[in-house]
mmCIF file of C-alpha atoms and ligand atoms in Angstrom:
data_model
loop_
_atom_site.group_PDB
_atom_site.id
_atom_site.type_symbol
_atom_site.label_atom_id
_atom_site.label_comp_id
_atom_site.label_asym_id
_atom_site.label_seq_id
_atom_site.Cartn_x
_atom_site.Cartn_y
_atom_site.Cartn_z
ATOM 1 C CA UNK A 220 117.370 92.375 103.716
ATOM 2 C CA UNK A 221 117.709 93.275 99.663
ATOM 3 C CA UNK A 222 113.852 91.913 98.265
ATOM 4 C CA UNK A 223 112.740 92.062 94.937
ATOM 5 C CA UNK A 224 108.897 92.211 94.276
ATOM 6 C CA UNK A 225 107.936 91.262 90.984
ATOM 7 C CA UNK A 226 104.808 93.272 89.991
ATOM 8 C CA UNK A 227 106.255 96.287 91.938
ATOM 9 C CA UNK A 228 104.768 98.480 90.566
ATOM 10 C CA UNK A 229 101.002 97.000 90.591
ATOM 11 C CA UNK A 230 98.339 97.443 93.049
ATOM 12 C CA UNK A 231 99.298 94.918 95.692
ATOM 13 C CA UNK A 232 103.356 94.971 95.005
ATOM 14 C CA UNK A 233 103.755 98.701 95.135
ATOM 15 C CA UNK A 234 102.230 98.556 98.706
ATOM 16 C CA UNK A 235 104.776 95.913 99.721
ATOM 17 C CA UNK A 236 107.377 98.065 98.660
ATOM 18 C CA UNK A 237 106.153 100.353 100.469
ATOM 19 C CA UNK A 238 105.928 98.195 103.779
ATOM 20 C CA UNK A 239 109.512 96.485 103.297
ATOM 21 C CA UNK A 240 111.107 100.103 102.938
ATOM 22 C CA UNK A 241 109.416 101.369 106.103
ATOM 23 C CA UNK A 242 110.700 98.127 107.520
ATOM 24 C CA UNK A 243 114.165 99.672 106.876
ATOM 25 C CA UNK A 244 115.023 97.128 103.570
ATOM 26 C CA UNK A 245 116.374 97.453 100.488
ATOM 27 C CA UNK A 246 113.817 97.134 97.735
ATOM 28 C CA UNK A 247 114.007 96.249 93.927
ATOM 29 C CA UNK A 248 110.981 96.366 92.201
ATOM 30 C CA UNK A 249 110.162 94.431 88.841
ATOM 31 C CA UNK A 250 107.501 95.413 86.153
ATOM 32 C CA UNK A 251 107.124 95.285 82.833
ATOM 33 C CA UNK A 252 104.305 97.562 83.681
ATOM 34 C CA UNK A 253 101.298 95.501 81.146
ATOM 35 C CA UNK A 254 98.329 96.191 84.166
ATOM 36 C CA UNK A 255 101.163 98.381 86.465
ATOM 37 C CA UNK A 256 101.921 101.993 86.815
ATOM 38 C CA UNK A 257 105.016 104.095 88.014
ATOM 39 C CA UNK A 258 102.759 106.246 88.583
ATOM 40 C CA UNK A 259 102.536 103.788 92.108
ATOM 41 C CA UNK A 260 105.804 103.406 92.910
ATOM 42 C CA UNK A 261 106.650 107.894 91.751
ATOM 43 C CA UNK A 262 106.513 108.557 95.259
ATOM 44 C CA UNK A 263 109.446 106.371 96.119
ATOM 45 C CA UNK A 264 111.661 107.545 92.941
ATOM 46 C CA UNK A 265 115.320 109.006 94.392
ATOM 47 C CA UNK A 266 114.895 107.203 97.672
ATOM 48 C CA UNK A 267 118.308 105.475 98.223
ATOM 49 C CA UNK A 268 117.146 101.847 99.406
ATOM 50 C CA UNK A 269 115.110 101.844 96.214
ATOM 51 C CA UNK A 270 115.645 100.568 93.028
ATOM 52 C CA UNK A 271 113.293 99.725 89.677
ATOM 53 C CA UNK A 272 113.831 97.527 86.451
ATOM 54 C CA UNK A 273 111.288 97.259 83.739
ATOM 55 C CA UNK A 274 111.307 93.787 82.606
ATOM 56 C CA UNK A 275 108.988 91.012 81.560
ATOM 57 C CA UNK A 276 109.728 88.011 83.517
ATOM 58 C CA UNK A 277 108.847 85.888 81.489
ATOM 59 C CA UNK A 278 111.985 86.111 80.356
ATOM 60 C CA UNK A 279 115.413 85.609 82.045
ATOM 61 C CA UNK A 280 115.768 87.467 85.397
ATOM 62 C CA UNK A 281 118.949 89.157 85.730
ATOM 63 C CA UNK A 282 119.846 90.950 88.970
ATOM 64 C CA UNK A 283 123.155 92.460 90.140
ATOM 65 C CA UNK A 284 123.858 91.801 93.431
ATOM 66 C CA UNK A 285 122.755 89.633 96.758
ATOM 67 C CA UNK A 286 118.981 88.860 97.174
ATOM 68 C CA UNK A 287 117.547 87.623 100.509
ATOM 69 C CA UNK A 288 114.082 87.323 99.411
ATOM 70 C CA UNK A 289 111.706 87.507 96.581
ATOM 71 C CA UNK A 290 108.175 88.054 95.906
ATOM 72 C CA UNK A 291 106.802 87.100 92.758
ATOM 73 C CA UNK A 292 103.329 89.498 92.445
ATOM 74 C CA UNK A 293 103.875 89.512 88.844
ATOM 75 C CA UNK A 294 100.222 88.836 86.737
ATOM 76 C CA UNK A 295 97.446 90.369 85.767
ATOM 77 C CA UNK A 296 94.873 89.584 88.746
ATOM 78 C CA UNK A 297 91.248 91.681 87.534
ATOM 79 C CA UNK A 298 89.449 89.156 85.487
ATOM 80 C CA UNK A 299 89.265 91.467 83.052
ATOM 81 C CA UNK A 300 92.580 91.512 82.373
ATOM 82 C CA UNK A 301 93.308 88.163 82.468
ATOM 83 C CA UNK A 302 90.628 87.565 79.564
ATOM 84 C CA UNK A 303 92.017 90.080 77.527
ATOM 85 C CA UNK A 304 95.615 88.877 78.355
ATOM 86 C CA UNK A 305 95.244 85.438 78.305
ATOM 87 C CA UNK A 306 98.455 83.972 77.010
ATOM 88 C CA UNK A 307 100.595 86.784 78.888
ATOM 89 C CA UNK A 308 98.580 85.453 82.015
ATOM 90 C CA UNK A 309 99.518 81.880 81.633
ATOM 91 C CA UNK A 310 102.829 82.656 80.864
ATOM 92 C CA UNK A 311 103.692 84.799 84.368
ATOM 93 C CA UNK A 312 101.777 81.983 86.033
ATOM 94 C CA UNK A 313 104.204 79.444 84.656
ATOM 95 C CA UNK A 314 107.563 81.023 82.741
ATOM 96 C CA UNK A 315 107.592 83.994 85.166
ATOM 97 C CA UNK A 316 107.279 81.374 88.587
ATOM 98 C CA UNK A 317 110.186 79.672 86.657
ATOM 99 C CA UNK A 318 112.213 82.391 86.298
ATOM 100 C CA UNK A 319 111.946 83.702 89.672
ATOM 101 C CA UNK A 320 112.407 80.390 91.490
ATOM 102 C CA UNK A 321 115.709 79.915 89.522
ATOM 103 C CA UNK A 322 117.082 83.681 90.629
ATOM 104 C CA UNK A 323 115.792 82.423 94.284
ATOM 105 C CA UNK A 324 117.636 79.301 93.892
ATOM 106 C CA UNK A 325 121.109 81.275 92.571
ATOM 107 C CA UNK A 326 120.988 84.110 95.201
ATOM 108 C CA UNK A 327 119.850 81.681 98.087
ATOM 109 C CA UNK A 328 116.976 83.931 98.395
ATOM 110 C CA UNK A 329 113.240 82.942 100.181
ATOM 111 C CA UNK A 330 110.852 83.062 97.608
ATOM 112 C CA UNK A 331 106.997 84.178 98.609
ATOM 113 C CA UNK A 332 104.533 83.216 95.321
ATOM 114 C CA UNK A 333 101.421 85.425 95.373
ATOM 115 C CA UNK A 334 98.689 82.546 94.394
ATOM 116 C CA UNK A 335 95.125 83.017 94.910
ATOM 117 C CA UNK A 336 91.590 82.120 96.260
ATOM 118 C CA UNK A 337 91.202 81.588 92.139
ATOM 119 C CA UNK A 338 93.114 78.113 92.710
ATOM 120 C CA UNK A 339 89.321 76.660 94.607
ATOM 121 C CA UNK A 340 87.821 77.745 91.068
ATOM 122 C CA UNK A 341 83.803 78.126 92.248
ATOM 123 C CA UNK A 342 84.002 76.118 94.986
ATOM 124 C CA UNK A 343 81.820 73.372 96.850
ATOM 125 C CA UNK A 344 83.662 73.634 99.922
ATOM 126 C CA UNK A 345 82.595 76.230 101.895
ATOM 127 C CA UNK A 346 84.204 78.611 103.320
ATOM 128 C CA UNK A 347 87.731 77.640 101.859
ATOM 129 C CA UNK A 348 90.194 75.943 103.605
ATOM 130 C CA UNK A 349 93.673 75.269 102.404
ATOM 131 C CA UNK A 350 92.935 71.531 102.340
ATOM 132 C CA UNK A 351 90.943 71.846 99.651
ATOM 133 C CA UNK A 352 92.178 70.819 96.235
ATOM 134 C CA UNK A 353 89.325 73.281 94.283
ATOM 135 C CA UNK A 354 87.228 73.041 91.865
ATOM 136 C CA UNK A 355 88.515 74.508 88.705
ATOM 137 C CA UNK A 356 87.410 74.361 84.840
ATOM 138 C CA UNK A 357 90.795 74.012 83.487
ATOM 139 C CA UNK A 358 89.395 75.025 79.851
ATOM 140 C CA UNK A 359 87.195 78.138 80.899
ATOM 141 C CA UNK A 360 87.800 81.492 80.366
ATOM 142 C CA UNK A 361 89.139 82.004 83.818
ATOM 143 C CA UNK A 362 90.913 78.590 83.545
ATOM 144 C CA UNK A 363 94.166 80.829 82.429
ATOM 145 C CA UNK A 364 94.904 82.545 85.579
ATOM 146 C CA UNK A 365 93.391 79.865 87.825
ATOM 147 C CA UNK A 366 95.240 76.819 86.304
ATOM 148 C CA UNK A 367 98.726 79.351 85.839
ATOM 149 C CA UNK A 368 98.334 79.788 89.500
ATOM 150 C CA UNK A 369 97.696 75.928 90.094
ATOM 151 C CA UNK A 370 101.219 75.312 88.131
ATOM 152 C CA UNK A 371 103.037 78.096 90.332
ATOM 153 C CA UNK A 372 101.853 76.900 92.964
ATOM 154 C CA UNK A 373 103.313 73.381 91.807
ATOM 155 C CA UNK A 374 106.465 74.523 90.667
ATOM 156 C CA UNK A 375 106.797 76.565 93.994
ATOM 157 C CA UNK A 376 106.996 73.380 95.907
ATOM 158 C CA UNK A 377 109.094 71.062 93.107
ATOM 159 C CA UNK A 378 111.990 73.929 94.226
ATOM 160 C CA UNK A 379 111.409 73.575 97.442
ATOM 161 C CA UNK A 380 111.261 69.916 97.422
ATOM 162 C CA UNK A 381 114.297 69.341 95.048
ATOM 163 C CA UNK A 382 116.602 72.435 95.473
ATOM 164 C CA UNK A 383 115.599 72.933 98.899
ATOM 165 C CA UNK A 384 114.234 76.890 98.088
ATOM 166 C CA UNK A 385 112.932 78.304 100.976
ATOM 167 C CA UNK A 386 109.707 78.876 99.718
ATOM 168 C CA UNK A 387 105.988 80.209 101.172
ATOM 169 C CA UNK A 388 102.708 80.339 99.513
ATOM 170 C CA UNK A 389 99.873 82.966 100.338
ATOM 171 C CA UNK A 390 96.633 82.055 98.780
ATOM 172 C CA UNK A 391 94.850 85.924 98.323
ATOM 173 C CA UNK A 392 91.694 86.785 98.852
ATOM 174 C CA UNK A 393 89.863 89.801 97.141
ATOM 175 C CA UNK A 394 91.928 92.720 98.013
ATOM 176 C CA UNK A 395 90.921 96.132 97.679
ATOM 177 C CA UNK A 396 92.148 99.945 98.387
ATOM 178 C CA UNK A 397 93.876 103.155 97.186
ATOM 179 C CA UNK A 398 96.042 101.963 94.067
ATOM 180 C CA UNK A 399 93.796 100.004 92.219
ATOM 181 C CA UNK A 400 93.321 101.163 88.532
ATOM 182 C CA UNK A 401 90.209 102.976 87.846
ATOM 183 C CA UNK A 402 89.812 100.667 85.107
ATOM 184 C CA UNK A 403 90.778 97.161 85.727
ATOM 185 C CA UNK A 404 87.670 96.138 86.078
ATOM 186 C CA UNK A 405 87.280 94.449 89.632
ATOM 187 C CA UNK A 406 83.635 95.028 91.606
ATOM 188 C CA UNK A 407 85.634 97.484 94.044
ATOM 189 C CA UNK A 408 87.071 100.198 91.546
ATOM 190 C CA UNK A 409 83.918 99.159 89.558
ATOM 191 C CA UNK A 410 81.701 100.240 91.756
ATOM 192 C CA UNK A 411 83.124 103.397 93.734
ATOM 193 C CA UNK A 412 83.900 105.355 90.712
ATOM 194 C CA UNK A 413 80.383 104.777 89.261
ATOM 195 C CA UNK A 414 78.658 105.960 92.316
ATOM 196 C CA UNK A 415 81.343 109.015 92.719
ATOM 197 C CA UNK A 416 80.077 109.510 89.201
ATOM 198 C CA UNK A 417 76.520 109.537 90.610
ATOM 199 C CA UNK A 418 75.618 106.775 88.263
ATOM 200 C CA UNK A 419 74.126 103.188 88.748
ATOM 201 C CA UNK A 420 76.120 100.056 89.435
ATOM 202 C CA UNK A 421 76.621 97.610 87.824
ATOM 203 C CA UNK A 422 75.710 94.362 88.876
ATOM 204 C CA UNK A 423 76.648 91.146 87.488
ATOM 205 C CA UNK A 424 74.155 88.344 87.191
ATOM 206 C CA UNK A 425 71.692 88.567 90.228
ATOM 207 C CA UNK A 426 74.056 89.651 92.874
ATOM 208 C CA UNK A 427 73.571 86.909 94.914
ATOM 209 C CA UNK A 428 77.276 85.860 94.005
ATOM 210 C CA UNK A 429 79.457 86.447 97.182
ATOM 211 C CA UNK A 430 83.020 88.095 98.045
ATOM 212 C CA UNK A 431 84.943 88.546 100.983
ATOM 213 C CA UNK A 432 86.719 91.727 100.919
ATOM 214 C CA UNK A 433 89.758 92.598 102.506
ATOM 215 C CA UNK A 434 92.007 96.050 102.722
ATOM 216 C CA UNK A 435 94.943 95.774 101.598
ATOM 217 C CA UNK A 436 97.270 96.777 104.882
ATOM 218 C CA UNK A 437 95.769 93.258 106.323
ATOM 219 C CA UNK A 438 97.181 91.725 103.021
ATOM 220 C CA UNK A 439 100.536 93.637 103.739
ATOM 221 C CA UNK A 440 100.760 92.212 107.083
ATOM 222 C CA UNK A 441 99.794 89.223 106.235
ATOM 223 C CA UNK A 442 102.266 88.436 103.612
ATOM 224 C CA UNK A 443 105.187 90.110 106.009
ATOM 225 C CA UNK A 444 104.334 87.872 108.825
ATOM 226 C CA UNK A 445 104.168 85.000 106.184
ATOM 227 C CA UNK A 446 107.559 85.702 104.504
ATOM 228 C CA UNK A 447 108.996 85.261 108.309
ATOM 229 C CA UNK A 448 107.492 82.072 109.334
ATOM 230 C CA UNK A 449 108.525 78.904 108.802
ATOM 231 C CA UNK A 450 105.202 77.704 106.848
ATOM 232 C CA UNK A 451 106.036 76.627 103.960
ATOM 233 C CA UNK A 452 102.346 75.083 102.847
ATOM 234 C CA UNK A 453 99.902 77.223 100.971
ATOM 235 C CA UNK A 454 98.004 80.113 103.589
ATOM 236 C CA UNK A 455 95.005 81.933 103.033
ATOM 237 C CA UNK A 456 95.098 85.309 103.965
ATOM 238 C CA UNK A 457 91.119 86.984 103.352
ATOM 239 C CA UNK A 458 88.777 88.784 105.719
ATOM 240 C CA UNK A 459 86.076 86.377 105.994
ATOM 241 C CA UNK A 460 83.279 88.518 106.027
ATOM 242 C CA UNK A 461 81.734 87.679 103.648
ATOM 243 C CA UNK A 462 78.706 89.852 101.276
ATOM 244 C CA UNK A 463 76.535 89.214 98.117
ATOM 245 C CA UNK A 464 77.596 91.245 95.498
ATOM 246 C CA UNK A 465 74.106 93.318 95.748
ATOM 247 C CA UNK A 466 74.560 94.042 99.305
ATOM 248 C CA UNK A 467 77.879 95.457 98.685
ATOM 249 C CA UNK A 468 76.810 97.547 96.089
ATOM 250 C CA UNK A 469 73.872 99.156 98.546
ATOM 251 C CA UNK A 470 76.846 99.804 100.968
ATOM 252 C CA UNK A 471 79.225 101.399 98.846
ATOM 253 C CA UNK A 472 75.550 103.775 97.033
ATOM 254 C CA UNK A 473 75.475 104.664 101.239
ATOM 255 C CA UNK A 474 78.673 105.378 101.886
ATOM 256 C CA UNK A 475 78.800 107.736 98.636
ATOM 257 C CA UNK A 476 75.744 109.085 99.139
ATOM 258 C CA UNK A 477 74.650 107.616 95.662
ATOM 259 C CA UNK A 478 70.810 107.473 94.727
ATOM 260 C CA UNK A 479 71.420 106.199 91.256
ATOM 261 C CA UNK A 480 70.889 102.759 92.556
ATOM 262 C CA UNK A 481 72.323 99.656 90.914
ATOM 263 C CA UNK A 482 71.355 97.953 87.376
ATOM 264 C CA UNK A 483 71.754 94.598 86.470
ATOM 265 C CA UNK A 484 73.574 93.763 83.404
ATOM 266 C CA UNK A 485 74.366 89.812 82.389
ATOM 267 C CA UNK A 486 78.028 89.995 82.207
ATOM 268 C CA UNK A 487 78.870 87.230 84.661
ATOM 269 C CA UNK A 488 82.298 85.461 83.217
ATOM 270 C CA UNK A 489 81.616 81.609 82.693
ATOM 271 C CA UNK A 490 82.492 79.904 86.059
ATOM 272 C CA UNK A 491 82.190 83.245 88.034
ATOM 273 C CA UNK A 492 82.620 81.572 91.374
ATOM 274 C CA UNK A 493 78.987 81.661 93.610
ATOM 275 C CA UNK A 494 80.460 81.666 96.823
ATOM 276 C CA UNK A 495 84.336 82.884 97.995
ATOM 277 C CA UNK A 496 84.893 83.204 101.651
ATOM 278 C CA UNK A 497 88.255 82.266 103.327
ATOM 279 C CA UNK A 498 89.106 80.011 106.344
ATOM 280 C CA UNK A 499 91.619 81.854 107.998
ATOM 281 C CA UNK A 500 92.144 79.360 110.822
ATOM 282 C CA UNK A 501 95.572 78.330 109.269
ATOM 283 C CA UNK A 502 96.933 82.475 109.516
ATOM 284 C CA UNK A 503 95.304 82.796 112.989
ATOM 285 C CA UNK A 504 97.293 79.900 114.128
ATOM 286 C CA UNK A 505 100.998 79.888 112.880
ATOM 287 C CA UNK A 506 101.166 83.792 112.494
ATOM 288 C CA UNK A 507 98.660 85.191 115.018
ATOM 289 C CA UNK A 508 97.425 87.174 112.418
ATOM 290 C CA UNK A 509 93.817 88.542 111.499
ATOM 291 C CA UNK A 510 92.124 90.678 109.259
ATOM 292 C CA UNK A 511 91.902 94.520 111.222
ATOM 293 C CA UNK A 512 89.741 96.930 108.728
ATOM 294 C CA UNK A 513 86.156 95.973 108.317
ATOM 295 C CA UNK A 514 84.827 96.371 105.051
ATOM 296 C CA UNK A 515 83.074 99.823 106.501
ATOM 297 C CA UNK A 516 86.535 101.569 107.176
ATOM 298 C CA UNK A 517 88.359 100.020 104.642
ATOM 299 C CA UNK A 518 86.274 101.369 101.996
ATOM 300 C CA UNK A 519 85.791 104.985 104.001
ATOM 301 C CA UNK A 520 90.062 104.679 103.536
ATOM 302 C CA UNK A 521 89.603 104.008 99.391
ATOM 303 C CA UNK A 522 86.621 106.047 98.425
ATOM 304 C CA UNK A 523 88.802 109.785 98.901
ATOM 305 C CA UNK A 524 91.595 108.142 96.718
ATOM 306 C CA UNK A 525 89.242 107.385 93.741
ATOM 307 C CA UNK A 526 87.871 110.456 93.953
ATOM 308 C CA UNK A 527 91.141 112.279 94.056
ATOM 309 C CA UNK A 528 92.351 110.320 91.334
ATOM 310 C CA UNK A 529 89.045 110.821 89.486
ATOM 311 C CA UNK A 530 89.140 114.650 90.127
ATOM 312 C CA UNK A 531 92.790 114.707 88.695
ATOM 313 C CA UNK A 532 91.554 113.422 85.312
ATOM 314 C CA UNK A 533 88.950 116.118 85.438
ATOM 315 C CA UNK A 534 86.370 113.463 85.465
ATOM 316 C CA UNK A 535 84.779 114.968 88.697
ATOM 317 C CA UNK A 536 84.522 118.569 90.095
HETATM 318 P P1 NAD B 624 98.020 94.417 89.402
HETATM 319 O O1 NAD B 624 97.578 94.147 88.006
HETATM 320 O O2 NAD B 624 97.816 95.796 89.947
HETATM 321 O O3 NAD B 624 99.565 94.088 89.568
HETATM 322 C C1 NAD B 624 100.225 93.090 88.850
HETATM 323 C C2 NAD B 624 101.558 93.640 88.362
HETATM 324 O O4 NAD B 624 102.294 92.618 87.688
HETATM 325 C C3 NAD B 624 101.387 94.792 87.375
HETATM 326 O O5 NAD B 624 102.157 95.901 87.774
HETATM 327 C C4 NAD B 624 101.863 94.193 86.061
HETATM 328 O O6 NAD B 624 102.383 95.172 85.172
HETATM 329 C C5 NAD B 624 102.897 93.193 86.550
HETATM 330 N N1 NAD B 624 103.177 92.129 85.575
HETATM 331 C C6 NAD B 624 102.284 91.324 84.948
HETATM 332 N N2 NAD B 624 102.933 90.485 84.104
HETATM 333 C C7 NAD B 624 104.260 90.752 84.232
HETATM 334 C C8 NAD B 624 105.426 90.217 83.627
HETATM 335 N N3 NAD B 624 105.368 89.234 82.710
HETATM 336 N N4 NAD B 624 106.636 90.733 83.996
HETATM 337 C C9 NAD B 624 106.735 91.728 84.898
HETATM 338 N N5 NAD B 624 105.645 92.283 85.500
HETATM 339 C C10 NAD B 624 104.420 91.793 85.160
HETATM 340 O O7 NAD B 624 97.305 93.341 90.333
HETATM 341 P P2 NAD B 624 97.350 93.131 91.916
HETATM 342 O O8 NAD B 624 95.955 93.128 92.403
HETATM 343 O O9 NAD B 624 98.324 94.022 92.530
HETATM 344 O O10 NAD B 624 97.870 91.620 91.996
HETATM 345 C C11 NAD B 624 99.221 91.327 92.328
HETATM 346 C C12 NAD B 624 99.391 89.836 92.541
HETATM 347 O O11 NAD B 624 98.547 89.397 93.613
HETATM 348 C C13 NAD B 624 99.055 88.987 91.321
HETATM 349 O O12 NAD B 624 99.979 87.914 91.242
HETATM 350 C C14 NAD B 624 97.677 88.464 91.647
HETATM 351 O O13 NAD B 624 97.421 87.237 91.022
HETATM 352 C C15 NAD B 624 97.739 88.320 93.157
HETATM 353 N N6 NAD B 624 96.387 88.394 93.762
HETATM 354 C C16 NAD B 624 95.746 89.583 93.917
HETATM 355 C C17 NAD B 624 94.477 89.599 94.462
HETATM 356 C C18 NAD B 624 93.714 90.876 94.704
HETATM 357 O O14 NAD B 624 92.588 90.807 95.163
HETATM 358 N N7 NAD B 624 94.245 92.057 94.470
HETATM 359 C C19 NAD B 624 93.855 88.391 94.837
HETATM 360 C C20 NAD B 624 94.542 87.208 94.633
HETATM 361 C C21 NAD B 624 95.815 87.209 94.110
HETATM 362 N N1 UDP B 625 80.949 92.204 89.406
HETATM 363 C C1 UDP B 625 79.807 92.980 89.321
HETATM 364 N N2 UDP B 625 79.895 94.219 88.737
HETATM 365 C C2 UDP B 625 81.045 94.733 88.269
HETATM 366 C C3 UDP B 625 82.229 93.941 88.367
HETATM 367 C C4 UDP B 625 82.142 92.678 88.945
HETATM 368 O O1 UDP B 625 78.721 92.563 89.760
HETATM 369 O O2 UDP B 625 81.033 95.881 87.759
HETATM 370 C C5 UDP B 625 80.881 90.883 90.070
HETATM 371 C C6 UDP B 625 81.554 89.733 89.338
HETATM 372 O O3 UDP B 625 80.660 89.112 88.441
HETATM 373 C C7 UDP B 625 81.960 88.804 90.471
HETATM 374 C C8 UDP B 625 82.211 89.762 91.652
HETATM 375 O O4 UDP B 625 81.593 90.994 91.304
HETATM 376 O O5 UDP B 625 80.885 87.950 90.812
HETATM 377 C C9 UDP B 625 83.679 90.015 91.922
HETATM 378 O O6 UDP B 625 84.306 90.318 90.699
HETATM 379 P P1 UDP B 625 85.807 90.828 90.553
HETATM 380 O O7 UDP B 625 86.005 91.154 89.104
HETATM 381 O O8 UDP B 625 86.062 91.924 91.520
HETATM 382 O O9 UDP B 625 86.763 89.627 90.956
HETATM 383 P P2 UDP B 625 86.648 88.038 91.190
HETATM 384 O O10 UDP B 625 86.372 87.878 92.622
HETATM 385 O O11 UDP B 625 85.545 87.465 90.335
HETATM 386 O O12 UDP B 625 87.984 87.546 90.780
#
């Protein structure tokens, strides 16, 4: 198969490109590189089944050749980005989605939209199933990346229903591992580099907030096995094990060794969700698929990257 990944060269896409490669597929990757870095996608530079265009797309999509699939991982996904990018946020979410279900629709590609546990806004159903419609503050601060994914979601389906696109839906969970910028903010990065740093973290609110965290090759798997079914209805794809935000933090002090502790600052975003834990029923079901790494290994896998990619920076001995 020929793919193109939007966000190819973020976090989450450059992994994918990675996976789809090893899968033995051609792979164009998109970026217009606002929260991306080649530095991701270096390794893969000269390799002949690979290809990369910088573009926004927002804007037209124009791509020489077939396509049999796409998967649109283009937006800005920490929270802090998406409140410092706001208007760029809504418009992937909405103009990008637009412009990548009309290329799907002109090659004949599948199209896979990377949505979000952010479309149950802080939710009252609990743990999150598919068939629930969420609880989002459309006018919040976080209202422009939940309510962009609500519309691609929406628009997803309007091609599927009226131009017959064969389209799929994964609903993400927090994702973590190697990859992540140092500095985008999220608990995960957050958190390891302070404690490699041998300094306190930081802890929003009270902590009592909770995430389910899942490594990133479940994601990968999950999204390939996704992009081959036949569902074409929203899936969540999450590890549901599920911690406060504190008792993360004391596992990833352990794990590092850290005695600095943790401090509590009162930077909780309006409508920080309290709760987030996935119902993974759905995946378990119609793709046999489950989450493998346990938070444990999966950070023992992302802890030597940070500090490798703090050390190269000359941040750390
Ligand atoms: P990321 O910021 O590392 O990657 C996003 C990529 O999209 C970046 O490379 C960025 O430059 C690119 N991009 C943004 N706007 C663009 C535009 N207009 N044109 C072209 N490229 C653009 O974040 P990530 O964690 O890898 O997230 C990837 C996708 O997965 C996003 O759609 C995000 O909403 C979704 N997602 C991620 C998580 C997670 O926990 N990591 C959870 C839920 C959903
Ligand atoms: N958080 C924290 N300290 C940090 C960064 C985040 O306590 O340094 C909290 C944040 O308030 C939220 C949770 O950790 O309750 C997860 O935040 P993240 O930015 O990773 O993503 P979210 O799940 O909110 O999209």
């Amino acid at each position: 198969m020929r793919v193109l990944i939007t966000g190819g060269a973020g976090f989450l896409g450059s992994h994918l490109c990675d996976r789809f490669l090893a899968e033995g597929h051609t792979v164009v990757a998109m970026d217009n590189l606002i929260t991306g870095n080649t530095d991701n996608i270096a390794h893969l530079a000269g390799h002949p089944r690979f290809s990369f265009i910088k573009h926004d797309v927002t804007n037209y999509i124009f791509v020489e050749g077939p396509l049999d699939a796409i998967l649109h991982f283009a937006s800005p996904a920490s929270p802090v980005d998406y409140l410092e990018l706001p208007i760029q946020t809504l418009k992937v979410g909405a103009l990008g989605t637009h412009k990548a279900l009309g290329l799907a629709k002109d090659k004949k590609a599948r199209f896979l939209l990377a949505s979000t546990s952010e479309v149950y806004g802080d939710p009252q159903v609990h743990p999150q199933p598919e068939t629930y419609y969420g609880h989002v503050n459309p006018i919040g601060p976080r209202g422009v990346y939940d309510e962009a994914k609500r519309f691609a979601e929406a628009m997803t389906m309007a091609y599927h229903r009226y131009h017959g696109v064969e389209t799929r839906i994964v609903r993400i969970f927090n994702t973590y591992g190697p990859r992540m910028r140092l500095r985008d903010g999220r608990v995960v990065p957050n958190f390891i580099q302070q404690a490699l740093r041998g300094e306190p973290l930081t802890i929003y609110g009270d902590g009592s907030q909770t995430r389910s965290f899942q490594y990133v090759d479940d994601l990968v798997e999950g999204v390939y096995r996704l992009l081959f079914s036949n569902e074409v209805e929203p899936v969540n794809i999450g590890n549901p094990g599920e911690f406060t935000i504190k008792a993360f933090a004391e596992l990833v002090n352990a794990l590092t060794d850290n005695k600095a502790g943790v401090v509590y600052k009162d930077l909780r975003t309006q409508d920080d969700p309290q709760v987030r834990q996935p119902d993974i029923a759905k995946a378990r079901r119609i793709l046999g698929w489950e989450p493998r790494v346990s938070l444990e290994e999966g950070l023992r896998r992302t802890i030597p990257w940070f500090r490798e990619e703090l050390r190269k920076r000359g941040e750390l001995p």
